[in-house]
Coordinates of C-alpha atoms and ligand atoms in Angstrom, one line a residue:
M26 CA 5.7 -68.6 -35.3
R27 CA 7.4 -65.3 -36.1
K28 CA 5.2 -62.3 -36.0
P29 CA 4.8 -60.4 -39.3
R30 CA 7.2 -57.5 -39.3
I31 CA 6.1 -54.0 -40.4
V32 CA 8.9 -51.6 -41.1
V33 CA 8.1 -47.9 -41.5
L34 CA 10.8 -45.7 -43.0
G35 CA 10.7 -42.0 -42.0
A36 CA 9.2 -40.3 -38.9
G37 CA 7.7 -37.4 -40.7
Y38 CA 4.0 -36.7 -41.1
G39 CA 3.2 -39.8 -43.1
G40 CA 5.4 -42.2 -41.1
L41 CA 4.3 -41.0 -37.7
M42 CA 0.7 -41.1 -38.6
T43 CA 1.1 -44.6 -39.9
V44 CA 2.9 -45.7 -36.7
T45 CA 0.7 -44.0 -34.2
R46 CA -2.4 -45.5 -35.9
L47 CA -0.8 -49.0 -36.1
Q48 CA 0.0 -48.9 -32.4
K49 CA -3.6 -48.3 -31.7
Q50 CA -5.0 -50.8 -34.1
L51 CA -2.7 -53.8 -33.6
G52 CA -2.2 -55.9 -30.5
T53 CA 1.4 -56.5 -29.3
N54 CA 1.2 -60.1 -30.4
E55 CA -0.2 -59.4 -33.9
A56 CA 2.9 -57.8 -35.4
E57 CA 6.3 -56.4 -34.8
V58 CA 6.5 -52.7 -35.8
I59 CA 9.9 -51.0 -36.5
L60 CA 10.2 -47.3 -37.2
I61 CA 13.4 -46.2 -38.8
N62 CA 14.4 -42.5 -38.9
K63 CA 17.6 -40.6 -39.5
N64 CA 17.2 -38.6 -36.3
D65 CA 15.8 -39.4 -32.9
Y66 CA 13.4 -36.5 -33.4
H67 CA 10.5 -35.6 -35.7
Y68 CA 10.5 -32.1 -37.2
E69 CA 7.5 -30.2 -38.6
T70 CA 8.7 -29.7 -42.2
T71 CA 5.9 -27.2 -42.6
W72 CA 7.5 -24.9 -40.0
L73 CA 11.0 -25.0 -41.5
H74 CA 10.7 -21.6 -43.2
E75 CA 10.4 -20.0 -39.8
A76 CA 13.5 -21.8 -38.4
S77 CA 15.4 -20.9 -41.6
A78 CA 14.6 -17.2 -41.3
G79 CA 15.3 -17.3 -37.5
T80 CA 11.8 -16.2 -36.5
L81 CA 11.2 -19.5 -34.6
H82 CA 13.9 -21.4 -32.7
H83 CA 14.7 -24.8 -34.4
D84 CA 13.9 -26.6 -31.1
R85 CA 10.4 -25.4 -31.4
V86 CA 9.9 -27.2 -34.7
R87 CA 11.0 -30.6 -33.4
Y88 CA 10.1 -33.2 -30.8
D89 CA 11.4 -36.6 -29.7
V90 CA 10.0 -39.5 -31.6
K91 CA 9.7 -41.3 -28.3
D92 CA 7.2 -38.6 -27.1
V93 CA 4.6 -40.0 -29.5
V94 CA 5.6 -43.6 -30.1
N95 CA 4.6 -46.3 -27.7
T96 CA 7.9 -48.1 -27.3
S97 CA 6.2 -51.2 -25.8
K98 CA 4.6 -51.7 -29.2
V99 CA 7.0 -50.1 -31.6
N100 CA 10.8 -50.5 -31.9
F101 CA 12.5 -47.3 -32.9
L102 CA 15.8 -47.5 -34.8
Q103 CA 17.7 -44.3 -35.4
A104 CA 19.5 -44.9 -38.7
T105 CA 19.9 -43.6 -42.2
V106 CA 18.2 -45.7 -44.8
D107 CA 20.6 -46.3 -47.7
D108 CA 18.7 -48.7 -49.9
I109 CA 15.7 -51.1 -50.2
K110 CA 16.2 -54.6 -51.6
V111 CA 12.7 -55.2 -52.6
E112 CA 13.0 -58.8 -53.8
E113 CA 15.0 -59.8 -50.7
K114 CA 12.5 -57.9 -48.4
K115 CA 15.4 -56.0 -46.7
V116 CA 16.2 -52.4 -45.9
L117 CA 19.9 -51.5 -45.8
T118 CA 20.7 -48.9 -43.2
S119 CA 23.7 -47.2 -41.5
E120 CA 23.0 -49.5 -38.6
G121 CA 22.7 -52.8 -40.6
E122 CA 20.1 -54.7 -42.5
V123 CA 16.4 -54.9 -41.4
E124 CA 14.1 -57.5 -42.9
F125 CA 10.4 -56.8 -43.5
D126 CA 7.2 -58.5 -44.4
Y127 CA 5.4 -55.2 -44.9
L128 CA 7.2 -51.9 -45.7
V129 CA 6.0 -48.3 -45.6
V130 CA 8.2 -45.8 -47.3
A131 CA 7.6 -42.3 -45.9
L132 CA 11.0 -40.7 -46.5
G133 CA 9.7 -37.3 -47.6
A134 CA 11.0 -35.0 -50.3
E135 CA 14.3 -33.6 -51.5
S136 CA 14.9 -30.3 -53.2
E137 CA 14.6 -30.4 -57.0
T138 CA 17.4 -28.5 -58.7
F139 CA 16.5 -29.4 -62.4
G140 CA 20.2 -29.8 -63.1
I141 CA 20.8 -26.1 -62.7
Q142 CA 24.5 -25.4 -62.4
G143 CA 25.9 -24.3 -59.1
L144 CA 22.9 -24.8 -56.9
H145 CA 24.3 -27.7 -54.8
E146 CA 27.5 -25.8 -54.2
H147 CA 26.3 -22.3 -53.7
A148 CA 22.6 -22.3 -52.6
F149 CA 21.0 -23.3 -49.3
M150 CA 17.8 -25.4 -49.3
I151 CA 15.0 -25.5 -46.7
A152 CA 15.1 -29.2 -46.2
N153 CA 15.5 -30.2 -42.5
V154 CA 16.4 -28.9 -39.1
N155 CA 20.2 -28.8 -39.9
S156 CA 19.8 -26.9 -43.2
A157 CA 17.3 -24.5 -41.5
R158 CA 19.9 -23.8 -38.7
Q159 CA 22.6 -23.3 -41.3
I160 CA 20.5 -20.7 -43.3
R161 CA 19.6 -18.8 -40.2
E162 CA 23.2 -18.7 -39.0
H163 CA 24.6 -17.8 -42.5
I164 CA 22.3 -14.8 -42.8
E165 CA 23.2 -13.6 -39.4
L166 CA 26.9 -14.0 -40.1
Q167 CA 26.5 -11.8 -43.2
F168 CA 25.1 -9.0 -41.0
A169 CA 27.9 -9.5 -38.4
T170 CA 30.6 -9.6 -41.0
Y171 CA 29.3 -6.5 -42.9
K172 CA 29.9 -4.4 -39.8
N173 CA 33.5 -5.7 -39.5
E174 CA 34.7 -5.1 -43.0
E175 CA 36.9 -2.1 -43.6
V176 CA 35.1 -1.5 -46.9
P177 CA 31.6 -3.0 -46.3
K178 CA 30.2 -4.9 -49.2
D179 CA 26.6 -4.1 -49.6
E180 CA 25.9 -7.2 -51.7
R181 CA 26.7 -9.3 -48.6
L182 CA 23.3 -8.1 -47.4
T183 CA 21.4 -9.3 -50.4
I184 CA 19.3 -12.4 -50.0
V185 CA 18.1 -14.1 -53.2
V186 CA 15.3 -16.6 -52.9
G187 CA 14.7 -18.8 -56.0
G188 CA 11.1 -19.8 -56.5
A189 CA 7.9 -18.1 -55.5
G190 CA 5.8 -21.2 -54.8
F191 CA 4.4 -21.7 -51.3
T192 CA 7.8 -22.5 -49.7
G193 CA 9.5 -19.4 -51.3
I194 CA 6.6 -17.1 -50.3
E195 CA 6.4 -18.3 -46.7
F196 CA 10.1 -17.9 -46.3
L197 CA 10.0 -14.4 -47.8
G198 CA 7.2 -13.5 -45.3
E199 CA 9.4 -14.6 -42.4
L200 CA 12.4 -12.7 -43.8
G201 CA 10.2 -9.6 -44.0
N202 CA 9.9 -9.8 -40.2
R203 CA 13.4 -11.0 -39.4
V204 CA 15.4 -8.5 -41.5
P205 CA 14.3 -5.4 -39.6
E206 CA 15.3 -7.2 -36.3
L207 CA 18.7 -8.0 -37.7
C208 CA 19.2 -4.5 -38.9
K209 CA 18.5 -3.2 -35.4
E210 CA 20.7 -5.8 -33.8
Y211 CA 23.7 -5.0 -36.1
D212 CA 23.1 -1.3 -36.5
I213 CA 22.5 -1.5 -40.2
D214 CA 20.3 0.8 -42.3
R215 CA 17.3 -1.3 -43.6
S216 CA 17.8 0.3 -47.1
K217 CA 21.2 -1.5 -47.4
V218 CA 19.4 -4.9 -47.3
R219 CA 17.9 -6.4 -50.5
I220 CA 15.4 -9.4 -50.4
V221 CA 15.1 -10.5 -54.0
C222 CA 12.7 -13.3 -55.2
V223 CA 13.3 -14.8 -58.6
E224 CA 10.4 -16.7 -60.1
A225 CA 10.3 -18.5 -63.5
A226 CA 6.5 -18.4 -64.0
P227 CA 4.7 -15.2 -65.0
M228 CA 3.2 -14.9 -61.5
I229 CA 4.0 -15.7 -57.9
L230 CA 2.2 -18.8 -56.4
P231 CA 1.3 -20.0 -60.0
G232 CA -2.2 -21.4 -60.2
F233 CA -3.4 -20.0 -56.8
D234 CA -6.4 -17.7 -56.5
P235 CA -5.4 -14.4 -58.3
E236 CA -7.0 -12.1 -55.7
L237 CA -5.1 -13.8 -52.9
V238 CA -1.9 -13.8 -55.0
K239 CA -2.3 -10.0 -55.5
Y240 CA -2.7 -9.6 -51.7
A241 CA 0.4 -11.7 -51.0
R242 CA 2.6 -9.8 -53.5
A243 CA 1.5 -6.4 -52.2
T244 CA 2.1 -7.5 -48.6
L245 CA 5.6 -8.8 -49.3
E246 CA 6.5 -5.7 -51.4
K247 CA 5.5 -3.6 -48.5
K248 CA 8.0 -5.6 -46.4
G249 CA 10.7 -4.7 -48.9
V250 CA 10.7 -7.9 -51.1
E251 CA 11.7 -7.2 -54.8
F252 CA 10.1 -9.7 -57.3
H253 CA 11.7 -10.7 -60.6
I254 CA 8.9 -12.5 -62.3
G255 CA 9.1 -14.6 -65.5
T256 CA 12.9 -14.8 -64.9
P257 CA 14.2 -18.3 -64.4
L258 CA 17.3 -18.7 -62.3
K259 CA 19.9 -20.2 -64.7
E260 CA 23.0 -20.6 -62.6
A261 CA 24.2 -20.0 -59.0
K262 CA 27.8 -19.0 -58.5
A263 CA 29.9 -18.1 -55.4
G264 CA 28.3 -14.7 -54.5
S265 CA 25.8 -14.3 -57.3
V266 CA 23.0 -15.8 -59.4
L267 CA 22.4 -15.5 -63.1
I268 CA 18.7 -15.0 -64.2
A269 CA 17.3 -15.1 -67.7
K270 CA 15.6 -12.0 -68.9
G271 CA 13.9 -12.8 -72.2
E272 CA 15.5 -14.9 -74.9
D273 CA 19.1 -13.7 -74.8
E274 CA 19.6 -11.4 -71.9
V275 CA 21.1 -12.6 -68.6
E276 CA 21.3 -10.5 -65.5
E277 CA 23.7 -11.2 -62.6
I278 CA 22.5 -10.4 -59.1
K279 CA 25.2 -10.4 -56.5
A280 CA 24.1 -11.9 -53.2
G281 CA 25.6 -13.0 -49.8
T282 CA 22.9 -15.6 -49.4
I283 CA 21.1 -17.7 -52.0
V284 CA 18.2 -19.9 -51.0
W285 CA 16.7 -22.4 -53.5
A286 CA 13.0 -23.0 -52.8
A287 CA 11.8 -24.0 -56.3
G288 CA 10.2 -27.4 -56.0
V289 CA 10.7 -30.9 -54.7
R290 CA 11.2 -34.5 -55.8
G291 CA 10.9 -37.7 -53.9
N292 CA 13.6 -39.4 -51.9
R293 CA 16.7 -40.8 -53.7
V294 CA 16.3 -44.1 -51.9
I295 CA 13.2 -44.8 -54.1
E296 CA 15.4 -44.4 -57.3
K297 CA 18.2 -46.5 -55.8
A298 CA 15.7 -49.3 -54.9
G299 CA 14.7 -49.6 -58.5
I300 CA 10.9 -49.1 -57.7
E301 CA 9.3 -47.6 -60.8
N302 CA 9.2 -43.8 -60.2
M303 CA 8.9 -40.3 -61.7
R304 CA 11.4 -37.9 -60.1
A305 CA 11.8 -40.3 -57.2
R306 CA 8.0 -40.4 -56.6
V307 CA 6.0 -43.6 -57.0
K308 CA 2.7 -43.5 -58.9
I309 CA 0.9 -45.5 -56.3
N310 CA -2.2 -47.7 -56.6
K311 CA -5.4 -46.4 -54.9
D312 CA -4.7 -48.6 -51.9
L313 CA -1.3 -46.8 -51.5
R314 CA 0.8 -49.8 -52.6
A315 CA 3.5 -49.5 -55.2
P316 CA 2.4 -51.2 -58.4
G317 CA 3.7 -54.7 -58.5
H318 CA 4.7 -54.7 -54.9
D319 CA 1.9 -56.1 -52.7
N320 CA 3.8 -55.6 -49.5
I321 CA 5.2 -52.1 -50.1
F322 CA 3.1 -49.0 -49.2
I323 CA 4.4 -45.5 -50.2
V324 CA 3.0 -42.4 -48.3
G325 CA 3.7 -38.7 -48.3
D326 CA 6.0 -36.9 -50.7
C327 CA 7.5 -40.1 -52.1
S328 CA 4.1 -41.0 -53.5
L329 CA 2.4 -39.6 -56.6
M330 CA -1.4 -39.6 -57.1
I331 CA -3.3 -38.1 -60.0
N332 CA -6.3 -35.9 -59.3
E333 CA -8.9 -37.3 -61.7
E334 CA -10.7 -34.0 -61.9
T335 CA -7.7 -31.9 -63.1
E336 CA -5.7 -34.9 -64.5
R337 CA -2.7 -33.4 -62.7
P338 CA -0.8 -34.8 -59.7
Y339 CA -1.9 -33.7 -56.3
P340 CA 0.7 -31.4 -54.8
P341 CA 2.9 -33.1 -52.2
T342 CA 1.6 -31.8 -48.9
A343 CA 1.6 -32.7 -45.2
Q344 CA -2.2 -32.7 -45.3
I345 CA -2.2 -35.6 -47.8
A346 CA 0.7 -37.4 -46.1
M347 CA -1.2 -37.5 -42.8
Q348 CA -4.4 -38.7 -44.4
Q349 CA -2.5 -41.4 -46.3
G350 CA -0.8 -42.5 -43.0
E351 CA -4.2 -43.2 -41.5
V352 CA -5.4 -45.2 -44.5
C353 CA -2.1 -47.0 -44.8
A354 CA -2.3 -48.2 -41.2
R355 CA -5.9 -49.4 -41.7
N356 CA -4.9 -51.3 -44.9
I357 CA -1.9 -53.0 -43.2
A358 CA -4.1 -54.0 -40.3
A359 CA -6.7 -55.4 -42.8
L360 CA -4.0 -57.5 -44.5
L361 CA -2.9 -58.9 -41.2
H362 CA -6.5 -59.7 -40.4
G363 CA -6.7 -61.7 -43.6
K364 CA -8.8 -59.2 -45.6
N365 CA -7.7 -58.5 -49.2
D366 CA -10.2 -55.9 -50.0
L367 CA -8.3 -52.7 -49.1
E368 CA -9.5 -49.2 -48.7
E369 CA -9.0 -46.8 -51.6
F370 CA -7.5 -43.5 -50.7
T371 CA -9.0 -40.2 -51.8
P372 CA -7.5 -36.9 -50.6
D373 CA -9.9 -34.7 -48.6
I374 CA -8.4 -31.3 -49.3
K375 CA -9.8 -29.0 -46.6
G376 CA -7.9 -25.9 -48.0
T377 CA -4.6 -24.3 -48.3
V378 CA -3.2 -21.5 -46.1
C379 CA 0.1 -19.7 -46.9
S380 CA 1.7 -17.6 -44.2
L381 CA 3.2 -14.2 -45.0
G382 CA 5.1 -13.7 -41.8
E383 CA 3.8 -12.9 -38.3
N384 CA 0.1 -12.5 -38.1
D385 CA -0.5 -12.4 -41.9
A386 CA -1.4 -15.0 -44.4
I387 CA -3.7 -15.9 -47.3
G388 CA -5.8 -19.0 -47.7
V389 CA -8.8 -20.8 -49.0
V390 CA -10.4 -22.9 -46.3
Y391 CA -13.5 -25.0 -47.1
G392 CA -13.9 -22.9 -50.2
K393 CA -13.7 -19.6 -48.3
K394 CA -11.0 -17.0 -49.1
L395 CA -9.2 -15.6 -46.1
T396 CA -6.5 -12.9 -45.7
G397 CA -4.6 -11.2 -42.9
T398 CA -5.1 -12.1 -39.2
K399 CA -8.0 -14.4 -39.9
A400 CA -5.9 -16.5 -42.3
S401 CA -2.9 -16.4 -40.0
F402 CA -5.1 -17.6 -37.1
M403 CA -6.3 -20.5 -39.3
K404 CA -2.7 -21.3 -40.2
K405 CA -1.9 -21.8 -36.5
V406 CA -5.0 -23.9 -36.0
V407 CA -3.8 -26.1 -38.9
D408 CA -0.3 -26.3 -37.3
N409 CA -1.8 -27.2 -33.9
R410 CA -4.1 -29.7 -35.5
A411 CA -1.2 -31.6 -37.0
L412 CA 0.4 -31.9 -33.6
Y413 CA -2.9 -33.1 -32.1
M414 CA -3.4 -35.7 -34.7
V415 CA 0.0 -37.3 -34.0
G416 CA 0.5 -36.6 -30.2
G417 CA -2.9 -35.6 -28.8
P418 CA -3.4 -32.6 -26.5
S419 CA -0.2 -33.0 -24.5
L420 CA 1.9 -32.4 -27.7
V421 CA -0.2 -29.4 -28.6
F422 CA 0.5 -27.9 -25.1
K423 CA 4.2 -28.6 -25.5
K424 CA 4.8 -27.5 -29.0
G425 CA 1.7 -25.7 -30.2
K426 CA 1.4 -22.1 -31.5
F427 CA -0.8 -19.9 -29.2
K428 CA 0.3 -16.4 -30.0
F429 CA -2.6 -15.7 -32.3
F430 CA -2.5 -11.9 -32.6
Ligands
FAD26 P1 8.5 -35.5 -44.0 O1 7.5 -35.0 -43.1 O2 9.4 -34.5 -44.6 O3 9.3 -36.6 -43.3 C1 10.4 -37.4 -43.8 C2 11.2 -38.1 -42.7 O4 12.1 -39.0 -43.3 C3 12.0 -37.1 -41.9 O5 11.9 -37.3 -40.5 C4 13.4 -37.3 -42.4 O6 14.4 -37.1 -41.4 C5 13.4 -38.8 -42.7 N1 14.3 -39.3 -43.7 C6 14.6 -38.8 -44.9 N2 15.5 -39.5 -45.5 C7 15.9 -40.5 -44.7 C8 16.8 -41.5 -44.8 N3 17.5 -41.8 -45.9 N4 16.9 -42.4 -43.7 C9 16.2 -42.2 -42.6 N5 15.3 -41.2 -42.4 C10 15.1 -40.4 -43.5 N6 2.3 -29.0 -46.6 C11 1.0 -28.7 -46.1 O7 0.1 -29.5 -46.2 N7 0.8 -27.5 -45.5 C12 1.7 -26.6 -45.2 O8 1.5 -25.5 -44.7 C13 3.0 -26.9 -45.7 N8 4.0 -26.0 -45.5 C14 5.3 -26.3 -45.9 C15 6.4 -25.4 -45.6 C16 7.7 -25.7 -45.9 C17 8.7 -24.7 -45.6 C18 7.9 -26.9 -46.6 C19 9.4 -27.2 -47.1 C20 6.9 -27.8 -47.0 C21 5.6 -27.5 -46.6 N9 4.5 -28.4 -46.8 C22 3.3 -28.1 -46.4 C23 4.8 -29.7 -47.5 C24 5.0 -30.8 -46.4 O9 5.9 -30.4 -45.4 C25 5.3 -32.1 -47.0 O10 4.4 -32.5 -48.0 C26 5.3 -33.2 -45.9 O11 6.4 -32.9 -44.9 C27 5.5 -34.6 -46.4 O12 5.4 -35.5 -45.4 P2 6.3 -36.8 -45.5 O13 5.9 -37.7 -44.3 O14 6.3 -37.4 -46.8 O15 7.8 -36.3 -45.2
NAD27 P1 6.4 -25.6 -55.9 O1 6.6 -26.5 -57.0 O2 5.0 -25.4 -55.4 O3 6.9 -24.1 -56.4 C1 8.1 -23.9 -57.0 C2 8.2 -22.6 -57.7 O4 9.5 -22.4 -58.2 C3 7.2 -22.5 -58.8 O5 6.6 -21.3 -58.7 C4 8.1 -22.5 -60.0 O6 7.6 -21.8 -61.1 C5 9.4 -21.9 -59.5 N1 10.6 -22.3 -60.3 C6 10.9 -23.5 -60.8 N2 12.1 -23.4 -61.5 C7 12.6 -22.2 -61.3 C8 13.8 -21.5 -61.7 N3 14.7 -22.1 -62.5 N4 13.9 -20.2 -61.4 C9 13.0 -19.5 -60.6 N5 11.8 -20.2 -60.2 C10 11.6 -21.4 -60.6 O7 7.4 -26.0 -54.7 P2 7.5 -25.5 -53.2 O8 7.1 -24.1 -53.0 O9 8.9 -26.0 -52.8 O10 6.5 -26.5 -52.5 C11 6.7 -27.9 -52.5 C12 5.4 -28.5 -52.0 O11 5.1 -28.2 -50.7 C13 4.2 -28.1 -52.8 O12 3.3 -29.2 -53.0 C14 3.5 -27.1 -51.9 O13 2.1 -27.1 -52.1 C15 3.8 -27.6 -50.5 N6 3.9 -26.5 -49.6 C16 2.7 -26.1 -49.1 C17 2.6 -25.0 -48.2 C18 1.3 -24.5 -47.7 O14 0.3 -25.2 -47.9 N7 1.3 -23.4 -46.9 C19 3.8 -24.3 -47.9 C20 5.0 -24.8 -48.5 C21 5.0 -25.9 -49.3

């Protein structure tokens, strides 16, 4: 008899947690597990702001999938997933069709542009290793080109960041460290460089603790970041952005680099597959299955769960994706063992830490507010813990962050 086949799409936080737990919980003869991912490596999405600014080399944020996957138990297929045929129980990939009995969709998020004109053409997005490398190199090229122009264009040295959520703020923190290094390297006066953040909401990090937000803003302003608050970005053009100031007024900011970091949606494959979704995210059942699809689990940023206390969706985070991966693996193992009473997932939010560049951060951990080096230390502990959860101590030694102060 053919073994049941479990296909996991995506080797990010959710996908790798599912697979590494399945390989522990299932015997080789119990099921066939196939992991499909676009690249032969996993990248730490939560470190991409560092690779984008150039404060951390992109090879530091990735590792080979085969370093953590037991290939005697899991078949790895490097391929791009194009579509899911839910009724036919098939995944269509760049390398051909793959049939499944159980499917785990863990394809992560894509940038949300809200239909704003010009963003796809003129803005960079912090999305993966390739885009991070492109942002870093583009910024560096602006500095190098500036010094070679007969009439140097100061606006070339302006970097506009759209969005002051956690991604935008963490990227600004890194830029605050990187820009002085670039100025030194290219003999450019720091005062020529502008780092501008455009945020639609009336505050940065909307909804986060006001005292910590105040600390973050002051820290970043000290590093030379200019904030335009309550001013939605309306359009991106070649070399500039338009931002709304009040009802009728529009201001143009000329910039050599535009980075869009103003929110995410799920993966387009979800929409293509026709699974019921909201902005490519599936409002999953408590057991992590897609409603009406008893053999399809959705974890990570492609899933949507409502926090019953606040009646708002939980934010898409690595913390939740990893916890879901663990429960997803247990639930699939339970189904294979003939149990239909599946575990219900409840996020266990331990806290949130937002870095502000090297050795500085803000955060709330187990209800306690932290700032400065203490928060930054905690952020590195969290980063190392994620490595440990997937690859154990050897992965922490290989890829971990140990420069604490
Ligand atoms: P991911 O980890 O993004 O993995 C998705 C995987 O699917 C990738 O390997 C990708 O290559 C693959 N893939 C995508 N499309 C295809 C396809 N069509 N075919 C094949 N493979 C595909 N969260 C926190 O909890 N704490 C933080 O500190 C934090 N910091 C962040 C910092 C930044 C800069 C960003 C951008 C996000 C941060 N987040 C943080 C959010 C967190 O990164 C995400 O919630 C998390 O990555 C979601 O995990 P996932 O498994 O759903 O997707
Ligand atoms: P977000 O939705 O958290 O923030 C997006 C920001 O962009 C908001 O402040 C929003 O007001 C602003 N915005 C929206 N439209 C705009 C416009 N037209 N012009 C200007 N600003 C606009 O998105 P994110 O920061 O990309 O984060 C995505 C997810 O990843 C979130 O769930 C976040 O919690 C998580 N994340 C967590 C961390 C961390 O824990 N350290 C770091 C990064 C990301």
